[in-house]
C-alpha positions as a Python dict, from the first residue, in 0.01 Angstrom:
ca = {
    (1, 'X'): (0, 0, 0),
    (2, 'X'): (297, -221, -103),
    (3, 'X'): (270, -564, -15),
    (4, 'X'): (455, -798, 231),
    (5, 'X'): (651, -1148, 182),
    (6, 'X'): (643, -1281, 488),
    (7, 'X'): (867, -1611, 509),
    (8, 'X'): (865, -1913, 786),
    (9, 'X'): (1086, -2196, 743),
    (10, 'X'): (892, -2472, 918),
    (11, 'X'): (517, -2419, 1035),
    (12, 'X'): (514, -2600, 1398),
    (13, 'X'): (346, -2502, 1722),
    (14, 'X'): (667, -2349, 1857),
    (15, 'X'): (676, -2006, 2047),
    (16, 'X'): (847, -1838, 1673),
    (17, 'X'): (600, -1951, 1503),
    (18, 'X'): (333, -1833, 1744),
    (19, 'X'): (521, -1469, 1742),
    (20, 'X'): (517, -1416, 1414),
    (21, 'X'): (152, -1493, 1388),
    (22, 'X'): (81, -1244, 1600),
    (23, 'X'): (288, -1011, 1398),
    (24, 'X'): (134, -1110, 1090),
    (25, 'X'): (-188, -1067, 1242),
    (26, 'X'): (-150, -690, 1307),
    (27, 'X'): (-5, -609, 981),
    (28, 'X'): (-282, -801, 810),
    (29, 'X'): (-570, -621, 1035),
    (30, 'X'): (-429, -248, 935),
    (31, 'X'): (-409, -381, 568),
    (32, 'X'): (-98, -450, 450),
    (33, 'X'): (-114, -742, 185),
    (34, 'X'): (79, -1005, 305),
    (35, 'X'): (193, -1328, 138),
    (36, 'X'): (316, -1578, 352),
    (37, 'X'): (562, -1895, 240),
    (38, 'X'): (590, -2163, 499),
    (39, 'X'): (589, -2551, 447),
    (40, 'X'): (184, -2711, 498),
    (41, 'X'): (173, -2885, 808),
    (42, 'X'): (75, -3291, 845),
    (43, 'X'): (-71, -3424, 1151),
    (44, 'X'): (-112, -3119, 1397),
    (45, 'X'): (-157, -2755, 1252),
    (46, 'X'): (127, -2515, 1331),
    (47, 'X'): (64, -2203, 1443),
    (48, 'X'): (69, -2015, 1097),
    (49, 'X'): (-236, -2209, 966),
    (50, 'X'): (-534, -2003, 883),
    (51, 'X'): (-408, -1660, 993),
    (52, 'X'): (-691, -1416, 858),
    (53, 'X'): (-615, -1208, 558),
    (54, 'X'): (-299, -1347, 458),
    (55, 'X'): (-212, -1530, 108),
    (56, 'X'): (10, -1853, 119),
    (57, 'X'): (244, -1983, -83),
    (58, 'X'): (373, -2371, 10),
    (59, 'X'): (702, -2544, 32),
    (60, 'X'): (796, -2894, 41),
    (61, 'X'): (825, -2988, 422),
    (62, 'X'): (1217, -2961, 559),
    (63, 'X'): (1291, -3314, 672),
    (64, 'X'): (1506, -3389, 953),
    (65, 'X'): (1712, -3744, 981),
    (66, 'X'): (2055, -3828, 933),
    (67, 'X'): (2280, -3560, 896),
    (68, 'X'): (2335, -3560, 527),
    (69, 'X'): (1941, -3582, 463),
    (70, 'X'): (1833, -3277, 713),
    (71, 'X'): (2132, -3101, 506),
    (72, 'X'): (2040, -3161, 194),
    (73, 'X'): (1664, -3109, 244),
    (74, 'X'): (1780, -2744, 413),
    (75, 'X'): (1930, -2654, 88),
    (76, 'X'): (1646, -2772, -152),
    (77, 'X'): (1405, -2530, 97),
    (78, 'X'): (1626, -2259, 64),
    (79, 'X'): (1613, -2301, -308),
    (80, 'X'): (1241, -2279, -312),
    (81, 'X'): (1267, -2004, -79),
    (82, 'X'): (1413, -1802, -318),
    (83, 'X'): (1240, -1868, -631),
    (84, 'X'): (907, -1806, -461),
    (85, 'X'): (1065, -1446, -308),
    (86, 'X'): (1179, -1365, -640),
    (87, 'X'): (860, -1490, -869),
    (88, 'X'): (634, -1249, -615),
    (89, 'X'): (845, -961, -516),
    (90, 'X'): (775, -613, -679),
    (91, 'X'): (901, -244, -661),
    (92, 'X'): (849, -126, -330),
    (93, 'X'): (784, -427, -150),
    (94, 'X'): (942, -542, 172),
    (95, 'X'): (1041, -876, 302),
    (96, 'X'): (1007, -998, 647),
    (97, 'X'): (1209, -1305, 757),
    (98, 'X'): (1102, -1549, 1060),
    (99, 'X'): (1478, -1713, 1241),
    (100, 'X'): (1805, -1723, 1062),
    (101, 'X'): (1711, -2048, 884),
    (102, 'X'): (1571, -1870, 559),
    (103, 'X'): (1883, -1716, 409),
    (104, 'X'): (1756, -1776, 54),
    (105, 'X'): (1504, -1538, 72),
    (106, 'X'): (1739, -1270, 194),
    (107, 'X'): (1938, -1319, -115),
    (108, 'X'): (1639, -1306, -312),
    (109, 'X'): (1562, -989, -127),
    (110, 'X'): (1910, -871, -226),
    (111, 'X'): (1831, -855, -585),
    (112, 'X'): (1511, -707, -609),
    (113, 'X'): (1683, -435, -318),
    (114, 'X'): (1349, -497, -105),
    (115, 'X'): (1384, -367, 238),
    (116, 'X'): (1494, -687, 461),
    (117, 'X'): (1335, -760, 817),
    (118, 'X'): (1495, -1036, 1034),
    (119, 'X'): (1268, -1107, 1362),
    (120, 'X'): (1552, -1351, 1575),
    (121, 'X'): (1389, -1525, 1883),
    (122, 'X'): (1710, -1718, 1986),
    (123, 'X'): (2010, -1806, 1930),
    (124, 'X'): (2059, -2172, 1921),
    (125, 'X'): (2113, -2284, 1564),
    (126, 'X'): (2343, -2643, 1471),
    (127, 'X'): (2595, -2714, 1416),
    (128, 'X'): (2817, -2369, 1518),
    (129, 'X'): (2923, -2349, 1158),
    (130, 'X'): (2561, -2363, 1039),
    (131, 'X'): (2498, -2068, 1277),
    (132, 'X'): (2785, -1897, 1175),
    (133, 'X'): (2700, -1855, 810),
    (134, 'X'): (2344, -1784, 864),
    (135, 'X'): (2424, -1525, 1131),
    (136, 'X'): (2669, -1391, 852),
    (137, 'X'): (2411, -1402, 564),
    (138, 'X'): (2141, -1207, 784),
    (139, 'X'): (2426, -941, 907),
    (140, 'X'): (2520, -861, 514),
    (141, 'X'): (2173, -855, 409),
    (142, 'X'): (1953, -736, 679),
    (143, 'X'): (1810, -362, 688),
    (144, 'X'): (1622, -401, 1013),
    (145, 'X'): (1664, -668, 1270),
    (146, 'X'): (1396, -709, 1529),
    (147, 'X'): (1540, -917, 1832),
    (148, 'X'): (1294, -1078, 2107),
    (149, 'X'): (1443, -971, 2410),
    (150, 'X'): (1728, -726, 2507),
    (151, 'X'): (1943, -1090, 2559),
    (152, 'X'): (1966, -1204, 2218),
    (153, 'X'): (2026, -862, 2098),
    (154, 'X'): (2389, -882, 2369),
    (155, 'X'): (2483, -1217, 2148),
    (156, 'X'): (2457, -1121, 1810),
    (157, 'X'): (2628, -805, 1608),
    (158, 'X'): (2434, -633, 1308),
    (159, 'X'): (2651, -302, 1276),
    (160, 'X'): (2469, -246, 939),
    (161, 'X'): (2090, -301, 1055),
    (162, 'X'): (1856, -16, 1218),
    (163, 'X'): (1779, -241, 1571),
    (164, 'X'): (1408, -301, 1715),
    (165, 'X'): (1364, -467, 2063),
    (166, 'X'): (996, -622, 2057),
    (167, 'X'): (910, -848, 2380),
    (168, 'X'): (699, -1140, 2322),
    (169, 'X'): (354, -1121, 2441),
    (170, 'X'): (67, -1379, 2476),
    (171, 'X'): (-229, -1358, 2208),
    (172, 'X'): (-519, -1123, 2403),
    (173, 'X'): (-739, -1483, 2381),
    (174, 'X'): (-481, -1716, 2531),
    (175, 'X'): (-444, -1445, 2833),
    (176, 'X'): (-842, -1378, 2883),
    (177, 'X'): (-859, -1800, 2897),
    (178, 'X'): (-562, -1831, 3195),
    (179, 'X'): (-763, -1539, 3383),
    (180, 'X'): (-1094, -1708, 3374),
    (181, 'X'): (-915, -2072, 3493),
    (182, 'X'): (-667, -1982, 3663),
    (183, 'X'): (-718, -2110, 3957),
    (184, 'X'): (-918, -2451, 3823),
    (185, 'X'): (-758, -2775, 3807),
    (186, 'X'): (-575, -3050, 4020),
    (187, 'X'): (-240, -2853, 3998),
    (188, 'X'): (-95, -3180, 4078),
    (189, 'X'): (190, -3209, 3766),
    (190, 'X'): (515, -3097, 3666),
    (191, 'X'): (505, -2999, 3355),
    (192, 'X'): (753, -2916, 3098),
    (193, 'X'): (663, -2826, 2723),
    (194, 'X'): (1002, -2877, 2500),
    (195, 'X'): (1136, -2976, 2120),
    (196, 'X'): (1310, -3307, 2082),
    (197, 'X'): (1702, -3224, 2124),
    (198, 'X'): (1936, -3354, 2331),
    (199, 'X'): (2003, -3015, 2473),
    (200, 'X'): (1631, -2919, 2511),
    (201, 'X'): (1604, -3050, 2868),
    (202, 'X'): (1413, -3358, 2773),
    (203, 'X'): (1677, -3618, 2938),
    (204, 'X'): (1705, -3445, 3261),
    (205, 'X'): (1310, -3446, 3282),
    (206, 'X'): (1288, -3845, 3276),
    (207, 'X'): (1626, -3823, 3540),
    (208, 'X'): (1418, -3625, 3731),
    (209, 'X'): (1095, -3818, 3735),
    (210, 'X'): (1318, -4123, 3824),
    (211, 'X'): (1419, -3910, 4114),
    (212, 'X'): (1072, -3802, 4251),
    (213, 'X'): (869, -4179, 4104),
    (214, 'X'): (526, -4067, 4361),
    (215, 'X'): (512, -3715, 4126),
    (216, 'X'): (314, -3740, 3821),
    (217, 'X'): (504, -3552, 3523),
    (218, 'X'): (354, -3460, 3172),
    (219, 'X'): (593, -3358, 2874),
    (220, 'X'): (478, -3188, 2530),
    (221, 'X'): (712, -3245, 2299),
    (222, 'X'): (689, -3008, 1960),
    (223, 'X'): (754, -3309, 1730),
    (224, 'X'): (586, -3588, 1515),
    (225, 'X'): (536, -3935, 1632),
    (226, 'X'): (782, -4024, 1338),
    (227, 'X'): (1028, -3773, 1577),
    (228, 'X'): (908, -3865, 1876),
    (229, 'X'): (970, -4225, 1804),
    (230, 'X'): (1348, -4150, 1680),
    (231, 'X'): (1426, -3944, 1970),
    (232, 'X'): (1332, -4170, 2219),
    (233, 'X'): (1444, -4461, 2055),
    (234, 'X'): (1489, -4785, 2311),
    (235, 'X'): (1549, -4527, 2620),
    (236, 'X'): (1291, -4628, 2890),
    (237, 'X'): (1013, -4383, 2977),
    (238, 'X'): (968, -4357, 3359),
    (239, 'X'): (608, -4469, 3474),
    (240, 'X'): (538, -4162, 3589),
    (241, 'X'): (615, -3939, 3311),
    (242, 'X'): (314, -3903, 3017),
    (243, 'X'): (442, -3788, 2691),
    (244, 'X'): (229, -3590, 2458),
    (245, 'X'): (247, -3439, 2042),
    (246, 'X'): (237, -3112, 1992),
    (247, 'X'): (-116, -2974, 2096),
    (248, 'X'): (-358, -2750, 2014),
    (249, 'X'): (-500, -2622, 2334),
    (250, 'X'): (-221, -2651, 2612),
    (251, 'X'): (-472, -2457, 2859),
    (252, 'X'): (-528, -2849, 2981),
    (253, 'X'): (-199, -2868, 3039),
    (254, 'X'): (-158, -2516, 3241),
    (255, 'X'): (-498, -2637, 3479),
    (256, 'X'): (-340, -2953, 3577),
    (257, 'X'): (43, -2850, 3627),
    (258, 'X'): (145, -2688, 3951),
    (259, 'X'): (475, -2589, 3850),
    (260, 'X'): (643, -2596, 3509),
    (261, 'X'): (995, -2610, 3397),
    (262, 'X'): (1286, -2538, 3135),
    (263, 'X'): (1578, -2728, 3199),
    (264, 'X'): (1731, -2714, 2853),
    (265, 'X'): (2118, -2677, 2828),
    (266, 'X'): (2166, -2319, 2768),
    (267, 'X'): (2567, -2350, 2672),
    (268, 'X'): (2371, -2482, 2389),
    (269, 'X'): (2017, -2406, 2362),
    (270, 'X'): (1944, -2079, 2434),
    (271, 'X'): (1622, -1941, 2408),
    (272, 'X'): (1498, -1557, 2354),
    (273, 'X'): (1142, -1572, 2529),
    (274, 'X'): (1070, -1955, 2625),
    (275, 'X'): (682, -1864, 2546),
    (276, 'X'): (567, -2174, 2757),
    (277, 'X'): (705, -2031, 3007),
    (278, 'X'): (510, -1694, 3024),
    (279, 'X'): (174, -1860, 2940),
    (280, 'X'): (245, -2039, 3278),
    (281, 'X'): (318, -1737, 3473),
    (282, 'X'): (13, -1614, 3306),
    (283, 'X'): (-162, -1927, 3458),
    (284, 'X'): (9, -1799, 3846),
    (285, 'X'): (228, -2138, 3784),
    (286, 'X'): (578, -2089, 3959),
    (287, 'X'): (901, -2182, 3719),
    (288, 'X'): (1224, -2332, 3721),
    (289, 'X'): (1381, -2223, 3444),
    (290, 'X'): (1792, -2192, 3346),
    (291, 'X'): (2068, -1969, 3515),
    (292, 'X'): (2076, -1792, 3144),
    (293, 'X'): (1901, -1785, 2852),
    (294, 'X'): (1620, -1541, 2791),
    (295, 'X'): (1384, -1733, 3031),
    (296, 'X'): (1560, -1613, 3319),
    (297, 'X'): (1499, -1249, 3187),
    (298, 'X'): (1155, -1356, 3314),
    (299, 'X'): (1204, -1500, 3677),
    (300, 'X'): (1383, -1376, 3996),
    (301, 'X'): (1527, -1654, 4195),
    (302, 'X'): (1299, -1745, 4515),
    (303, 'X'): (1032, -1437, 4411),
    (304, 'X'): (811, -1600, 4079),
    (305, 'X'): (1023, -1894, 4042),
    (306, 'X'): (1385, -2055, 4049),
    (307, 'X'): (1707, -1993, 3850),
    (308, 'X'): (1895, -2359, 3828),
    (309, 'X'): (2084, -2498, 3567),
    (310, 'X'): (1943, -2836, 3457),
    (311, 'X'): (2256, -3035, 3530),
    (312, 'X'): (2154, -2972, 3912),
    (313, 'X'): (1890, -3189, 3941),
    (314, 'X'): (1873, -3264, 4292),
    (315, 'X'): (1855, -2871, 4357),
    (316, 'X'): (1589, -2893, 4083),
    (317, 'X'): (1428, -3162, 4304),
    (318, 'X'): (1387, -2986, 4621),
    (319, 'X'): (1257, -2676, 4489),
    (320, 'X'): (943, -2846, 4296),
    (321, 'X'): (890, -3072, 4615),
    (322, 'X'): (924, -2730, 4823),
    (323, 'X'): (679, -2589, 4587),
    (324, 'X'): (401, -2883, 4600),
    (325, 'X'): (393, -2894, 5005),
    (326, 'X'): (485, -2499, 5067),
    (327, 'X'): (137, -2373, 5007),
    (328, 'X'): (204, -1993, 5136),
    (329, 'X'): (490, -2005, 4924),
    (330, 'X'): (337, -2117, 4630),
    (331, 'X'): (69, -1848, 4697),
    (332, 'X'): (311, -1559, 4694),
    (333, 'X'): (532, -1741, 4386),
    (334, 'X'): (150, -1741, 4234),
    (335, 'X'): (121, -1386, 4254),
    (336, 'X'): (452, -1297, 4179),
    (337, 'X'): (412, -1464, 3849),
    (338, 'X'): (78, -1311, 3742),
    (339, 'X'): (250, -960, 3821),
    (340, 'X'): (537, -1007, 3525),
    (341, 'X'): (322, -1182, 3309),
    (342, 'X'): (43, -919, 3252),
    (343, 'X'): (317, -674, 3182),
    (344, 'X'): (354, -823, 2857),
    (345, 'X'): (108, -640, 2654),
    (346, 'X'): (-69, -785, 2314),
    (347, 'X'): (-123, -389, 2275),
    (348, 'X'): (207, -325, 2345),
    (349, 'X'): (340, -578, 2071),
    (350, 'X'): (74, -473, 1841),
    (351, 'X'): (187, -111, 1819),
    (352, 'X'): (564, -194, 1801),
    (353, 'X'): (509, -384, 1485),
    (354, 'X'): (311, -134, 1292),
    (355, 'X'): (549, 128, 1381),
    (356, 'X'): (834, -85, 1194),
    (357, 'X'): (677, -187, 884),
    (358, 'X'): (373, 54, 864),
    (359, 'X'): (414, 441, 728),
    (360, 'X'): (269, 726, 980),
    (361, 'X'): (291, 530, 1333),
    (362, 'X'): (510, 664, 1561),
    (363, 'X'): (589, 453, 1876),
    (364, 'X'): (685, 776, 2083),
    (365, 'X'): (894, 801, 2432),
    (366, 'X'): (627, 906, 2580),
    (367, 'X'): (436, 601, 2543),
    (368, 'X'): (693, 396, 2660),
    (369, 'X'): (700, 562, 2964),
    (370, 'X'): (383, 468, 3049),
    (371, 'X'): (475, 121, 3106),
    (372, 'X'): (551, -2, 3448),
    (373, 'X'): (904, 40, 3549),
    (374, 'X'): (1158, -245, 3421),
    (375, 'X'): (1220, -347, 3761),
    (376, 'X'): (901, -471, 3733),
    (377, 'X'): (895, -605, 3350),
    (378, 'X'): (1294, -785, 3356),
    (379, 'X'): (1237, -921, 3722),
    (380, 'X'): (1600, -990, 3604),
    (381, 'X'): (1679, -653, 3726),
    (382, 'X'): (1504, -675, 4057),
    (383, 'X'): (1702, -993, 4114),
    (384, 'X'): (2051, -805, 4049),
    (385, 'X'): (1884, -525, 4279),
    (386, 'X'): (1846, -801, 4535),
    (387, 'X'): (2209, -942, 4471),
    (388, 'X'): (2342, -610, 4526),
    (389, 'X'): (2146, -517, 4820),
    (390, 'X'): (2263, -872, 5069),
    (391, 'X'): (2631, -787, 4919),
}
């Protein structure tokens, strides 16, 4: 069996890097070689750190800072990229590409003509001319594209590239932890689990504490202290609000909080599958999440959760206090949420990847039918069947 180059730009604890673990993982069990280059992490392991049966191959870190700096340290990755793609690619050999970021190894791809996988779980990327290139890069060079929810596949155009939808999915062990505690804990928080940005969400969180000062609120934030610090800068922290790193067990996290949000910006963050968000549903937490965006692919407004921009805050306001005193309502939200999780299958993802990348699996129509009807997996769709039926 040929082997596989696997490449991730930046090894963190966001939900990419925890997807492509997972796909890793199955390749890796059914035993495909696979050589992974990423960047080593520093304070907190990412999510790609110590996946079984994989070889890795290290980059220098890709710094962020001033504009210039983050620019120029993109570039020098992308040039590493591609030397290590080129020194370790061979006849026959495929290469299997993480986000847009790492164009260099498509180009190294390009030469060898390796097979070339892009896995896209969203489409913010900045600045829009940064995006723009990359997207162009990947649609010139990419053979297959596998896209992480039927949204992102609407935004972005590969007319050359066979297509795979594959929905994101918990690992089996984060899902058999929520069902043992689910229902253990305070549930006292709001919580809200987010990467530093100005369009992440992170602003109207501490405007929002402000608002509600008697609600305890906890934040993760997927960055350094050297990040944290810069984001933050001078801007003053509400009492109330408890900032954490990036963290290795969130189940904590999901015991305490009784409802958790996105409120991120989606004109310019938009994500495919925001995975904090299923791991709460997973955890019967109700969510607020955006009016668009893959998230609200996820949630049907006033059934598992609420559809509100982030902008609205006092809307955003009334619905978490609704959801802290309204305990038969939170009950049914509860439920509600449970119900679309567990229809994202680890079995289910599993199977979809080896049928793209390994010979003799066939992922037939006949399976697919055996999943629950999409009204039930896109509550999406029952909330346009609800729409349609008060009109």
């Amino acid at each position: 069996m040929k082997k596989m180059i696997a490449i991730h730009l930046k090894d963190d604890r966001s939900g990419s890097s925890l997807i492509f673990r997972q796909s890793l993982e199955a390749l890796a069990e059914k035993g495909m070689t696979v050589h992974l280059i990423t960047t080593r992490t520093n304070d907190t392991p990412g999510f790609l750190t110590d996946v079984p049966g994989i070889q890795y191959h290290y980059i220098r870190n890709y710094e962020r800072g001033d504009k210039w700096r983050t620019f120029f340290s993109f570039l020098l990755a992308q040039l590493l990229i591609f030397r290590k793609v080129l020194g370790l690619i061979e006849p026959g050999d495929s290469v299997y590409i993480n986000t847009l970021l790492p164009f260099g190894a498509a180009w190294a791809g390009r030469l060898k003509n390796a097979p070339i996988t892009y896995h896209i779980h969203e489409t913010a990327v900045h600045p829009a001319y940064m995006r723009k290139f990359l997207l162009y890069m990947a649609q010139q060079m990419a053979t297959h594209v596998i896209f992480g929810s039927r949204y992102v596949k609407t935004q972005m155009n590969f007319p050359k590239s066979t297509h795979h939808i594959i929905h994101s999915c918990l690992p089996e062990s984060f899902v058999q932890e929520a069902l043992l505690h689910t229902n253990h804990g305070s549930r006292k928080t709001v919580l809200m689990i987010a990467s530093p940005g100005h369009e992440s969400g992170v602003m109207e969180l501490l405007q929002l504490a402000g608002l509600m000062p008697s609600t305890r609120f906890e934040l993760v934030l997927n960055a350094s202290r050297k990040e944290r610090k810069e984001f933050f800068g001078l801007r003053l922290i509400p009492d109330n609000v408890i900032v954490y790193g990036p963290q290795i067990n969130l189940h904590p996290f999901y015991q305490r909080a009784a409802v958790v949000l996105n409120l991120s910006q989606t004109e310019h963050y938009q994500d495919i599958f925001d995975i904090s968000i299923l791991q709460a549903m997973s955890y019967g937490r109700p969510v607020i999440v955006p009016l668009a965006g893959g998230a609200n692919e996820l949630v049907a407004h006033g059934w598992n959760g609420y559809r509100i921009s982030g902008h609205y805050l006092e809307q955003v306001r009334r619905h978490v206090e609704q959801l802290l005193h309204n305990k038969p309502l939170y009950a049914d939200m509860s439920c509600a949420a449970q119900l679309v999780a567990s229809q994202f299958k680890p079995q289910v993802f599993k199977q979809q990847v080896e049928d793209i990348f390994l010979e003799g699996n066939v992922f037939t129509p006949g399976r697919k039918k055996e999943q629950l009807a999409e009204v039930l997996l896109y509550p999406a769709a029952l909330q346009d069947y609800i729409n349609n039926s008060l009109n």
